[in-house]
CSV table of C-alpha atoms in Angstrom, one decimal:
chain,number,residue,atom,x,y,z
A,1,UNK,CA,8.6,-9.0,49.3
A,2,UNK,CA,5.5,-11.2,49.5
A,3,UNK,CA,4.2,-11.2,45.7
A,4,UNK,CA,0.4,-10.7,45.0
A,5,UNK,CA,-1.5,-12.5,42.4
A,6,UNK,CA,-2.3,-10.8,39.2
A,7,UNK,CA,-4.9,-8.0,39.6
A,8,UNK,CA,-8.1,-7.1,37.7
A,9,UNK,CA,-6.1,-4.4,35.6
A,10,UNK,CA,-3.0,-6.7,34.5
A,11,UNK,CA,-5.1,-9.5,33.8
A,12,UNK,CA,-7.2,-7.5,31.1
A,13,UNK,CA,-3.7,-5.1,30.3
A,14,UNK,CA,-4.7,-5.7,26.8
A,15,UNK,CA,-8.4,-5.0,26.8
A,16,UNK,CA,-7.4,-1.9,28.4
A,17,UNK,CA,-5.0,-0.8,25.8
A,18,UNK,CA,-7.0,-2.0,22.8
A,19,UNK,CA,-10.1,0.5,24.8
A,20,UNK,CA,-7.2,3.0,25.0
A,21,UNK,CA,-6.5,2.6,20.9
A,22,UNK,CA,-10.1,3.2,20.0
A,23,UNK,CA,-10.3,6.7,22.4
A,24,UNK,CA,-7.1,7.9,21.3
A,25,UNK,CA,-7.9,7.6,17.6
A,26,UNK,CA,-11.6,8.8,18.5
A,27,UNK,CA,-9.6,11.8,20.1
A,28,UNK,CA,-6.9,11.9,16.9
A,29,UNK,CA,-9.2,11.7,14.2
A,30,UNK,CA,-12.3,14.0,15.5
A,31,UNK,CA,-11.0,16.2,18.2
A,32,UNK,CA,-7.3,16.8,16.9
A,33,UNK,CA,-7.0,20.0,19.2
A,34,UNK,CA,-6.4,18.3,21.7
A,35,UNK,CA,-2.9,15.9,20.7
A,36,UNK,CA,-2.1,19.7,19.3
A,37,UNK,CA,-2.2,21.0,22.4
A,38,UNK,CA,-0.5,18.4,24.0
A,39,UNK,CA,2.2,18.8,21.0
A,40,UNK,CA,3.1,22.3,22.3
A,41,UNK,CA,4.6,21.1,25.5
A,42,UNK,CA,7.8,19.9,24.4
A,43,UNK,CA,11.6,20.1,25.7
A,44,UNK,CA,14.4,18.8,23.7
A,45,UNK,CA,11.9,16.7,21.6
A,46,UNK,CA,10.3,15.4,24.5
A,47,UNK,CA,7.1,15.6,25.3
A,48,UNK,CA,6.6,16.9,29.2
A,49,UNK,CA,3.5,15.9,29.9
A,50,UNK,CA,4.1,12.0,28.4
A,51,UNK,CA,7.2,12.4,30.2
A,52,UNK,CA,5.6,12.7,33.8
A,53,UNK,CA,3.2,10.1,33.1
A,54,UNK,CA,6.1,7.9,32.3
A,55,UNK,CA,7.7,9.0,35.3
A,56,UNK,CA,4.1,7.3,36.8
A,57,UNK,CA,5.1,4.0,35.2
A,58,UNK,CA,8.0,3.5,36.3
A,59,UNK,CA,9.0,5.0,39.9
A,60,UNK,CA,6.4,2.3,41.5
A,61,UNK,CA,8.2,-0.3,40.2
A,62,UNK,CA,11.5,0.8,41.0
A,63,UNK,CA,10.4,1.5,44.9
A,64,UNK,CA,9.4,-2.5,44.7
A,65,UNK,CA,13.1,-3.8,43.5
A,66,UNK,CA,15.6,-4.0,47.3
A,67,UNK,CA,18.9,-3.8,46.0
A,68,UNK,CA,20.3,-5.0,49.0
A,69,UNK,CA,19.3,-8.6,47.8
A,70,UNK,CA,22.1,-8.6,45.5
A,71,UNK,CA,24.5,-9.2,48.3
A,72,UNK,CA,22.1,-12.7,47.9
A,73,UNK,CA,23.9,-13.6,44.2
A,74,UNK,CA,26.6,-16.0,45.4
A,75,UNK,CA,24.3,-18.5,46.8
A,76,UNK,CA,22.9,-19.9,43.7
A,77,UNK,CA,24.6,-17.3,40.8
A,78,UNK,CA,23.5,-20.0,38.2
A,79,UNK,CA,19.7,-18.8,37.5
A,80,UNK,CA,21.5,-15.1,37.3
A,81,UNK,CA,23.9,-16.3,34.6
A,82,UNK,CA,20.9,-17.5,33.0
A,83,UNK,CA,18.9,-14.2,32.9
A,84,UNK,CA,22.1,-12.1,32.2
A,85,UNK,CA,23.2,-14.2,29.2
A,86,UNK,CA,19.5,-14.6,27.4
A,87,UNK,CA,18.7,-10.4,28.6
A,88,UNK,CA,22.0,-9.1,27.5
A,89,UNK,CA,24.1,-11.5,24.8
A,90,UNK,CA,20.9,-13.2,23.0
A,91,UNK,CA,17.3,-11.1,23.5
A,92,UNK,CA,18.4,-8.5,22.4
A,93,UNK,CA,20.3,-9.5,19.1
A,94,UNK,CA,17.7,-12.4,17.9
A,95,UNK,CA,15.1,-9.3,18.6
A,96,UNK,CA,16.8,-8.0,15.7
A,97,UNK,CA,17.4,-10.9,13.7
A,98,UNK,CA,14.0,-11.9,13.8
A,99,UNK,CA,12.4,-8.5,13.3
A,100,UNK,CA,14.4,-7.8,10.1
A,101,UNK,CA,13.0,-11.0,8.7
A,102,UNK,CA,9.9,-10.2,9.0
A,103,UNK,CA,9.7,-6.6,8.3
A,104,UNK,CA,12.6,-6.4,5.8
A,105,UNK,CA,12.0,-10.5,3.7
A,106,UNK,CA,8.2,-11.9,4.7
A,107,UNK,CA,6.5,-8.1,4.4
A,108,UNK,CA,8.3,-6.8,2.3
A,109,UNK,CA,5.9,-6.0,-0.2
A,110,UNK,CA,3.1,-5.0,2.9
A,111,UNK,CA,5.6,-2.4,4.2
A,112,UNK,CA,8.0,0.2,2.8
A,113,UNK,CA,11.3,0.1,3.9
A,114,UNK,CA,11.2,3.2,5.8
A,115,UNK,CA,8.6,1.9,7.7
A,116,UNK,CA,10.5,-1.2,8.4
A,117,UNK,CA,13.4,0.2,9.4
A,118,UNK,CA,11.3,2.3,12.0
A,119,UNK,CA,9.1,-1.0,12.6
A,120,UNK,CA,12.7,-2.6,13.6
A,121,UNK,CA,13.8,0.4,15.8
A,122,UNK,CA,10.8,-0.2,17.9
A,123,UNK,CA,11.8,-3.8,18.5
A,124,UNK,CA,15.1,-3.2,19.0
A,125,UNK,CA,14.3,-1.1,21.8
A,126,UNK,CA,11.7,-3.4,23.5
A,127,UNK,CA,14.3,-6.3,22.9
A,128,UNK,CA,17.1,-4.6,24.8
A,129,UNK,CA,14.8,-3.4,28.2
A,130,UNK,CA,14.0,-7.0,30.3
A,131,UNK,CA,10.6,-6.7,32.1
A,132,UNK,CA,11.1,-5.1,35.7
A,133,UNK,CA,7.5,-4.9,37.5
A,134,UNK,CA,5.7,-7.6,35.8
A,135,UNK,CA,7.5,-9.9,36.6
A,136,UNK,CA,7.0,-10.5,40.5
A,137,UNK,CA,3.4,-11.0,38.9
A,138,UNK,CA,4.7,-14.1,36.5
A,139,UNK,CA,6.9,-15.3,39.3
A,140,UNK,CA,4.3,-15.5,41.8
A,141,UNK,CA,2.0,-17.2,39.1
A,142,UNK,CA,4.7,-19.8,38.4
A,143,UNK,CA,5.2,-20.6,42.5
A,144,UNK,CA,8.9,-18.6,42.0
A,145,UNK,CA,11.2,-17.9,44.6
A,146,UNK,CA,10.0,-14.0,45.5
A,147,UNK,CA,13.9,-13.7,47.2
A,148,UNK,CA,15.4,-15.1,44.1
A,149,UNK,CA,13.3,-13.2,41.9
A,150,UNK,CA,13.9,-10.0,43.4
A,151,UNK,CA,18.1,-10.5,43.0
A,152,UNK,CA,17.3,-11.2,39.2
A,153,UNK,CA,15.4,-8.1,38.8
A,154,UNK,CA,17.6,-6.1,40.5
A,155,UNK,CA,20.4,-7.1,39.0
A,156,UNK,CA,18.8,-6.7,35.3
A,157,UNK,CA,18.1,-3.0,36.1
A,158,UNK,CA,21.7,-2.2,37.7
A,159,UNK,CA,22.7,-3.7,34.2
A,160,UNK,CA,20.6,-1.7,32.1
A,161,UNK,CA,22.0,1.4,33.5
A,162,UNK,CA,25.3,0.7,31.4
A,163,UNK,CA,24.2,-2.2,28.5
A,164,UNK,CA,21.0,-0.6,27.1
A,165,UNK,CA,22.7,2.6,25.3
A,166,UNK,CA,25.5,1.2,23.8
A,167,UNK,CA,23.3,-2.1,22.5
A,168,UNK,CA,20.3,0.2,21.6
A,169,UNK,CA,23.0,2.5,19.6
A,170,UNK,CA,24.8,-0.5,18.1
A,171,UNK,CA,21.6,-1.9,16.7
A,172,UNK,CA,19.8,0.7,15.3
A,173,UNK,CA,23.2,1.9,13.6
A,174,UNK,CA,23.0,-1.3,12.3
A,175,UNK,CA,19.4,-0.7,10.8
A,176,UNK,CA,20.6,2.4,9.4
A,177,UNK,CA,19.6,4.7,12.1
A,178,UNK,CA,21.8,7.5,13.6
A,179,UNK,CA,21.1,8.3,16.9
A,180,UNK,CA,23.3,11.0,18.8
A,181,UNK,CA,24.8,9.0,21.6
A,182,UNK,CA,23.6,11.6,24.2
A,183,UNK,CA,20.5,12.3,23.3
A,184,UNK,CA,20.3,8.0,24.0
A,185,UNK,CA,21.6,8.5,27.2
A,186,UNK,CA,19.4,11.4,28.4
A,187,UNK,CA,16.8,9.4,28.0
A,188,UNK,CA,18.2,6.5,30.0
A,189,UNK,CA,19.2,9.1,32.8
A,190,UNK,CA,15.6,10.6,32.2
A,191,UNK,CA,13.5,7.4,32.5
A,192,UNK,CA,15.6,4.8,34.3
A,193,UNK,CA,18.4,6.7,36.4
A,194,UNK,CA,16.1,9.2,37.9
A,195,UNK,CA,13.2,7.2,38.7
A,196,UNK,CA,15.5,4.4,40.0
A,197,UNK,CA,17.1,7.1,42.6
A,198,UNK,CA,13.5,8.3,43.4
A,199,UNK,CA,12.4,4.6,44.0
A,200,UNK,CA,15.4,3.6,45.9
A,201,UNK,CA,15.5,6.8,48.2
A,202,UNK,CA,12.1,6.8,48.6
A,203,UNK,CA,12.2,3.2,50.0
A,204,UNK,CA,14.9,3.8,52.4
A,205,UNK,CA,13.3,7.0,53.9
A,206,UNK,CA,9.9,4.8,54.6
A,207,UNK,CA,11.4,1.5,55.7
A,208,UNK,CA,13.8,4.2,58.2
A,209,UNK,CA,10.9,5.7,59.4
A,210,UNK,CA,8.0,3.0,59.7
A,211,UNK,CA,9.5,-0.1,58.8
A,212,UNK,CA,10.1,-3.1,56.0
A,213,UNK,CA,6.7,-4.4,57.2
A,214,UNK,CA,4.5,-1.1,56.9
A,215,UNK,CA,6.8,-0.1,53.2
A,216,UNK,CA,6.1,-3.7,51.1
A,217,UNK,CA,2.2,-4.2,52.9
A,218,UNK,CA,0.9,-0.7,53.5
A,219,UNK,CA,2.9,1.8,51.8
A,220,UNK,CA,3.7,-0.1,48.7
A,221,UNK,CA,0.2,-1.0,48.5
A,222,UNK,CA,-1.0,2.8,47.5
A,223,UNK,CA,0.7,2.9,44.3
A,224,UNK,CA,-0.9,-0.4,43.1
A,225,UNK,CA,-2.7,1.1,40.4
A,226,UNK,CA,-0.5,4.2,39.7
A,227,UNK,CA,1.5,2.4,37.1
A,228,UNK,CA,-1.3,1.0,34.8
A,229,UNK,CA,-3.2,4.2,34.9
A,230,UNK,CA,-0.4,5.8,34.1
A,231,UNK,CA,0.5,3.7,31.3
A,232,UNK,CA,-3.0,4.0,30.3
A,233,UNK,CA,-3.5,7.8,29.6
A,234,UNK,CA,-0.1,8.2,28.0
A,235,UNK,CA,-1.6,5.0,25.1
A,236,UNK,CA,-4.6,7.5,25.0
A,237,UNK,CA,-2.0,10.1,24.3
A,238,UNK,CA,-0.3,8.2,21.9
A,239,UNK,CA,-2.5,6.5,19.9
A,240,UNK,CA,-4.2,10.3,19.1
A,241,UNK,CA,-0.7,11.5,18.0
A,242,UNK,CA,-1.0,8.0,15.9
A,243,UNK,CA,-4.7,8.4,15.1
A,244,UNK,CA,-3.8,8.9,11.3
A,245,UNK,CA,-1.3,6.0,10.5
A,246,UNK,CA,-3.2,3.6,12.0
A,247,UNK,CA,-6.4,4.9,10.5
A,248,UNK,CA,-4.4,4.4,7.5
A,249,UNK,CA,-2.5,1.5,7.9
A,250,UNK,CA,-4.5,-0.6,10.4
A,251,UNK,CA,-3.2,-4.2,9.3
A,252,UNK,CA,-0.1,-3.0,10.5
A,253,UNK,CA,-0.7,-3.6,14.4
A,254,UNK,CA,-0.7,-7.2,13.6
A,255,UNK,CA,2.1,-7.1,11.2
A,256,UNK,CA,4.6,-5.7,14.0
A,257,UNK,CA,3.1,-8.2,16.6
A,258,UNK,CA,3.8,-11.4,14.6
A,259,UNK,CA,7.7,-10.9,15.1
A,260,UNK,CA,7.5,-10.0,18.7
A,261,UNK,CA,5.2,-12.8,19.8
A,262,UNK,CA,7.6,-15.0,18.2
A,263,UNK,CA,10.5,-13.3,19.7
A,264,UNK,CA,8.9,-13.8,23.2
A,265,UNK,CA,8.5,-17.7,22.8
A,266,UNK,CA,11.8,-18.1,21.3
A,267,UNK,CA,13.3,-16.1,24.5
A,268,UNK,CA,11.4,-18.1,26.7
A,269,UNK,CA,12.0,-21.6,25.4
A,270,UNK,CA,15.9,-20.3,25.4
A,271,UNK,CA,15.7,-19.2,28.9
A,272,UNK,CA,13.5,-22.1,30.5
A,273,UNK,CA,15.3,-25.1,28.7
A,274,UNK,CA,18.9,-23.8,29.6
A,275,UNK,CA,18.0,-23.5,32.9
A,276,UNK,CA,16.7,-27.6,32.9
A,277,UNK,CA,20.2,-28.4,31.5
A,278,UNK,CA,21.8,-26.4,34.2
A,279,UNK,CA,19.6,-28.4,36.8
A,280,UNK,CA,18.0,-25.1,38.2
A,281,UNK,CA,14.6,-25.6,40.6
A,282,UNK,CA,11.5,-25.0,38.6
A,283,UNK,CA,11.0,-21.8,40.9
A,284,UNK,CA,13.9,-20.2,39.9
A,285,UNK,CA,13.9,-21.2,36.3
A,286,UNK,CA,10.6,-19.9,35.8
A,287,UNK,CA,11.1,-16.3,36.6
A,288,UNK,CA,14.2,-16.5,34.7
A,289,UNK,CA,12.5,-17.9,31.8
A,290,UNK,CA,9.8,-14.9,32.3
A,291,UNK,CA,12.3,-12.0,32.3
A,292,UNK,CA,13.9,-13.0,29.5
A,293,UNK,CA,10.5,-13.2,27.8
A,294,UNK,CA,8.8,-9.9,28.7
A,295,UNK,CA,9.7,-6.4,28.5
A,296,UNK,CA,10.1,-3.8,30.1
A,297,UNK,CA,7.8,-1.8,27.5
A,298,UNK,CA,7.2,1.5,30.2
A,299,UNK,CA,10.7,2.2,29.2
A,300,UNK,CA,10.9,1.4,25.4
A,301,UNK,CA,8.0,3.6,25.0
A,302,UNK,CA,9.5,6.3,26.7
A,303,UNK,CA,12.9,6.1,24.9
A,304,UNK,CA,10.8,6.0,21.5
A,305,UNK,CA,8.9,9.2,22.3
A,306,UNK,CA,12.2,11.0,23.3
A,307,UNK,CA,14.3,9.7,20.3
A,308,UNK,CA,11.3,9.6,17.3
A,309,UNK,CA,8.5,11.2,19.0
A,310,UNK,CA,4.9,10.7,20.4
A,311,UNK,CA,3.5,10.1,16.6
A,312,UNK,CA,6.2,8.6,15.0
A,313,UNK,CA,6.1,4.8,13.8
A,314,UNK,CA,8.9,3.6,16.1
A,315,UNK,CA,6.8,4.8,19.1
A,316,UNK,CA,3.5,3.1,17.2
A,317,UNK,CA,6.3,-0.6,17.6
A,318,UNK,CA,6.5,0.2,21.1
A,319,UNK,CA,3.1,-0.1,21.7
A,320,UNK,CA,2.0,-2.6,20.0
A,321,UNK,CA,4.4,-4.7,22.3
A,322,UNK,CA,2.1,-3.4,25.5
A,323,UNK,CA,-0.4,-4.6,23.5
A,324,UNK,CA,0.6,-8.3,23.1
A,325,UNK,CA,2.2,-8.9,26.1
A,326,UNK,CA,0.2,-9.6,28.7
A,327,UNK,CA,-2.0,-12.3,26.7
A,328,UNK,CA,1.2,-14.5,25.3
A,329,UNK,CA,2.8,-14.4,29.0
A,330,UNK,CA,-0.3,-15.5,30.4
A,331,UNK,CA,0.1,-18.6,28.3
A,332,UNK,CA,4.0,-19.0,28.9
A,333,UNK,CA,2.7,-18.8,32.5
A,334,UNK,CA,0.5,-22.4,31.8
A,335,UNK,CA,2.8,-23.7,30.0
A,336,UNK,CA,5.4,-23.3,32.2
A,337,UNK,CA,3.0,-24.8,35.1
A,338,UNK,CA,1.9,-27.2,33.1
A,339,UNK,CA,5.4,-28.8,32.5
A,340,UNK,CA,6.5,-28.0,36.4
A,341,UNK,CA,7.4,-32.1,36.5
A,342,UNK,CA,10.3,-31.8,34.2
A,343,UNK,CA,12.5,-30.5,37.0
């Protein structure tokens, strides 16, 4: 799939959310009818009409990701080791490490510990969901291998379908939190399985009936801004259902992003160096280095809403991580450009 640069919408992702903060708490705060409403519409603690624009998000990207390229993974499986080991043995455990730190030692007399413990369950689940869509973005700013890029992401989200429950359950069990195992999974089913089948059945109908060429240049092409609008009403949503903690706790937006911008450099300097000392091309250990480093947020968000709920602080963790994301991997982008000559 030929990647495309990074549009006007990504590039100002965070303008656009911290736009969305101010209407939703506008919304929260003097028209609270409306997140009310919104709260009626609910099924098994999920909200339905957060839940469709999550399904937005999300089946977009998984149209973009051809499975069929895994059959690609023996001809260089060493930039794949790199991006399973960093997504799935470290990211997702020194997300959790490094939170509690933070919340738990350096702000501990900032935060209560109920609201650290919820701080670090939004982490958690940002740190165990590797970035699926942004990605082909960061790889095509880096000069990546598109073919290579597409096995690693494919291969990420086949793994996620079996790693993310039990690793989301083990941590935040660890931070103190029960979490019925299947109401965990529904929500993997809800906002990974089904979108995944959508995205894949949806791509082999179009590519059967006009072609590879029309699907990734025409077809493809219609959805481009599906995904961020989608992920921008549902922050409007959300930050109304948060209107009053933030209004009342505003320094905490920067608390929570201290620890995941860290987290993100520490990923990628984990990623990106291992994959020197393993003598990987620069375009395929840059989009390694990227996955490891972003997240896949559309999901974390979703799984936070149907575990804690649209107003609840582990949601609020969640999306401070959309919030911060696009600006640090924009500079882990020139950084990783800049030092292209080391391999």
């Amino acid at each position: 799939m030929e990647n495309k640069g990074i549009g006007f919408f990504e590039k100002y992702l965070s303008v656009w959310v911290l736009l969305c903060m101010v209407i939703g708490i506008f919304i929260g705060k003097y028209i609270p009818e409306i997140p009310l409403f919104l709260g009626r519409f609910e099924y098994a603690n999920v909200s339905i009409p957060i839940a469709i624009l999550i399904w937005l998000m999300i089946y977009p990207m998984m149209m973009k990701v051809d499975f069929q390229s895994i059959r690609n993974v023996t001809k260089n499986p060493k930039g794949l080791f790199v991006t399973w080991v960093v997504n799935w043995l470290i990211k997702p455990f020194s997300m959790y490490i490094v939170a509690s730190f933070f919340f738990f030692v350096v702000f501990q007399g900032v935060i209560s510990n109920e609201l650290a413990v919820n701080y670090l369950a939004g982490a958690v689940l940002l740190g165990a969901a590797p970035c699926t869509a942004m990605v082909f973005v960061w790889s095509h700013l880096t000069n990546g291998d598109p073919a290579y890029t597409v096995v690693q992401v494919a291969s990420n989200d086949l793994i996620i379908l079996v790693a993310f429950t039990p690793i989301v359950a083990f941590l935040l069990g660890m931070s103190g939190i029960v979490i019925p195992f299947d109401t965990l999974l529904l929500s993997v089913v809800l906002f990974v399985v089904v979108p995944l089948i959508g995205g894949v059945l949806t791509r082999i109908f179009v590519v059967k009936k006009k072609g590879t060429v029309y699907f990734e240049q025409t077809f493809l092409s219609k959805f481009d801004h599906v995904t961020i609008i989608g992920l921008l009403i549902t922050l409007v949503c959300l930050f109304a259902f948060q209107a009053d903690v933030i209004l009342e706790n505003p320094i905490h937006i920067l608390l929570i992003a201290i620890p995941l911008i860290i987290q993100t450099c520490f990923i990628f300097i984990v990623a990106y160096m291992g994959s020197k000392l393993l003598g990987l091309p620069h375009n395929i250990s840059a989009p390694a280095a990227m996955i490891g480093a972003s997240n896949f947020f559309e999901l974390a968000v979703a799984v936070a809403i149907s575990l804690f709920g649209a107003s609840s602080p582990v949601a609020l963790a969640t999306i401070v991580g959309v919030l911060v994301e696009v600006p640090v991997m924009l500079f882990l982008v020139r950084m990783t450009n800049k030092t292209k000559h080391w391999f």
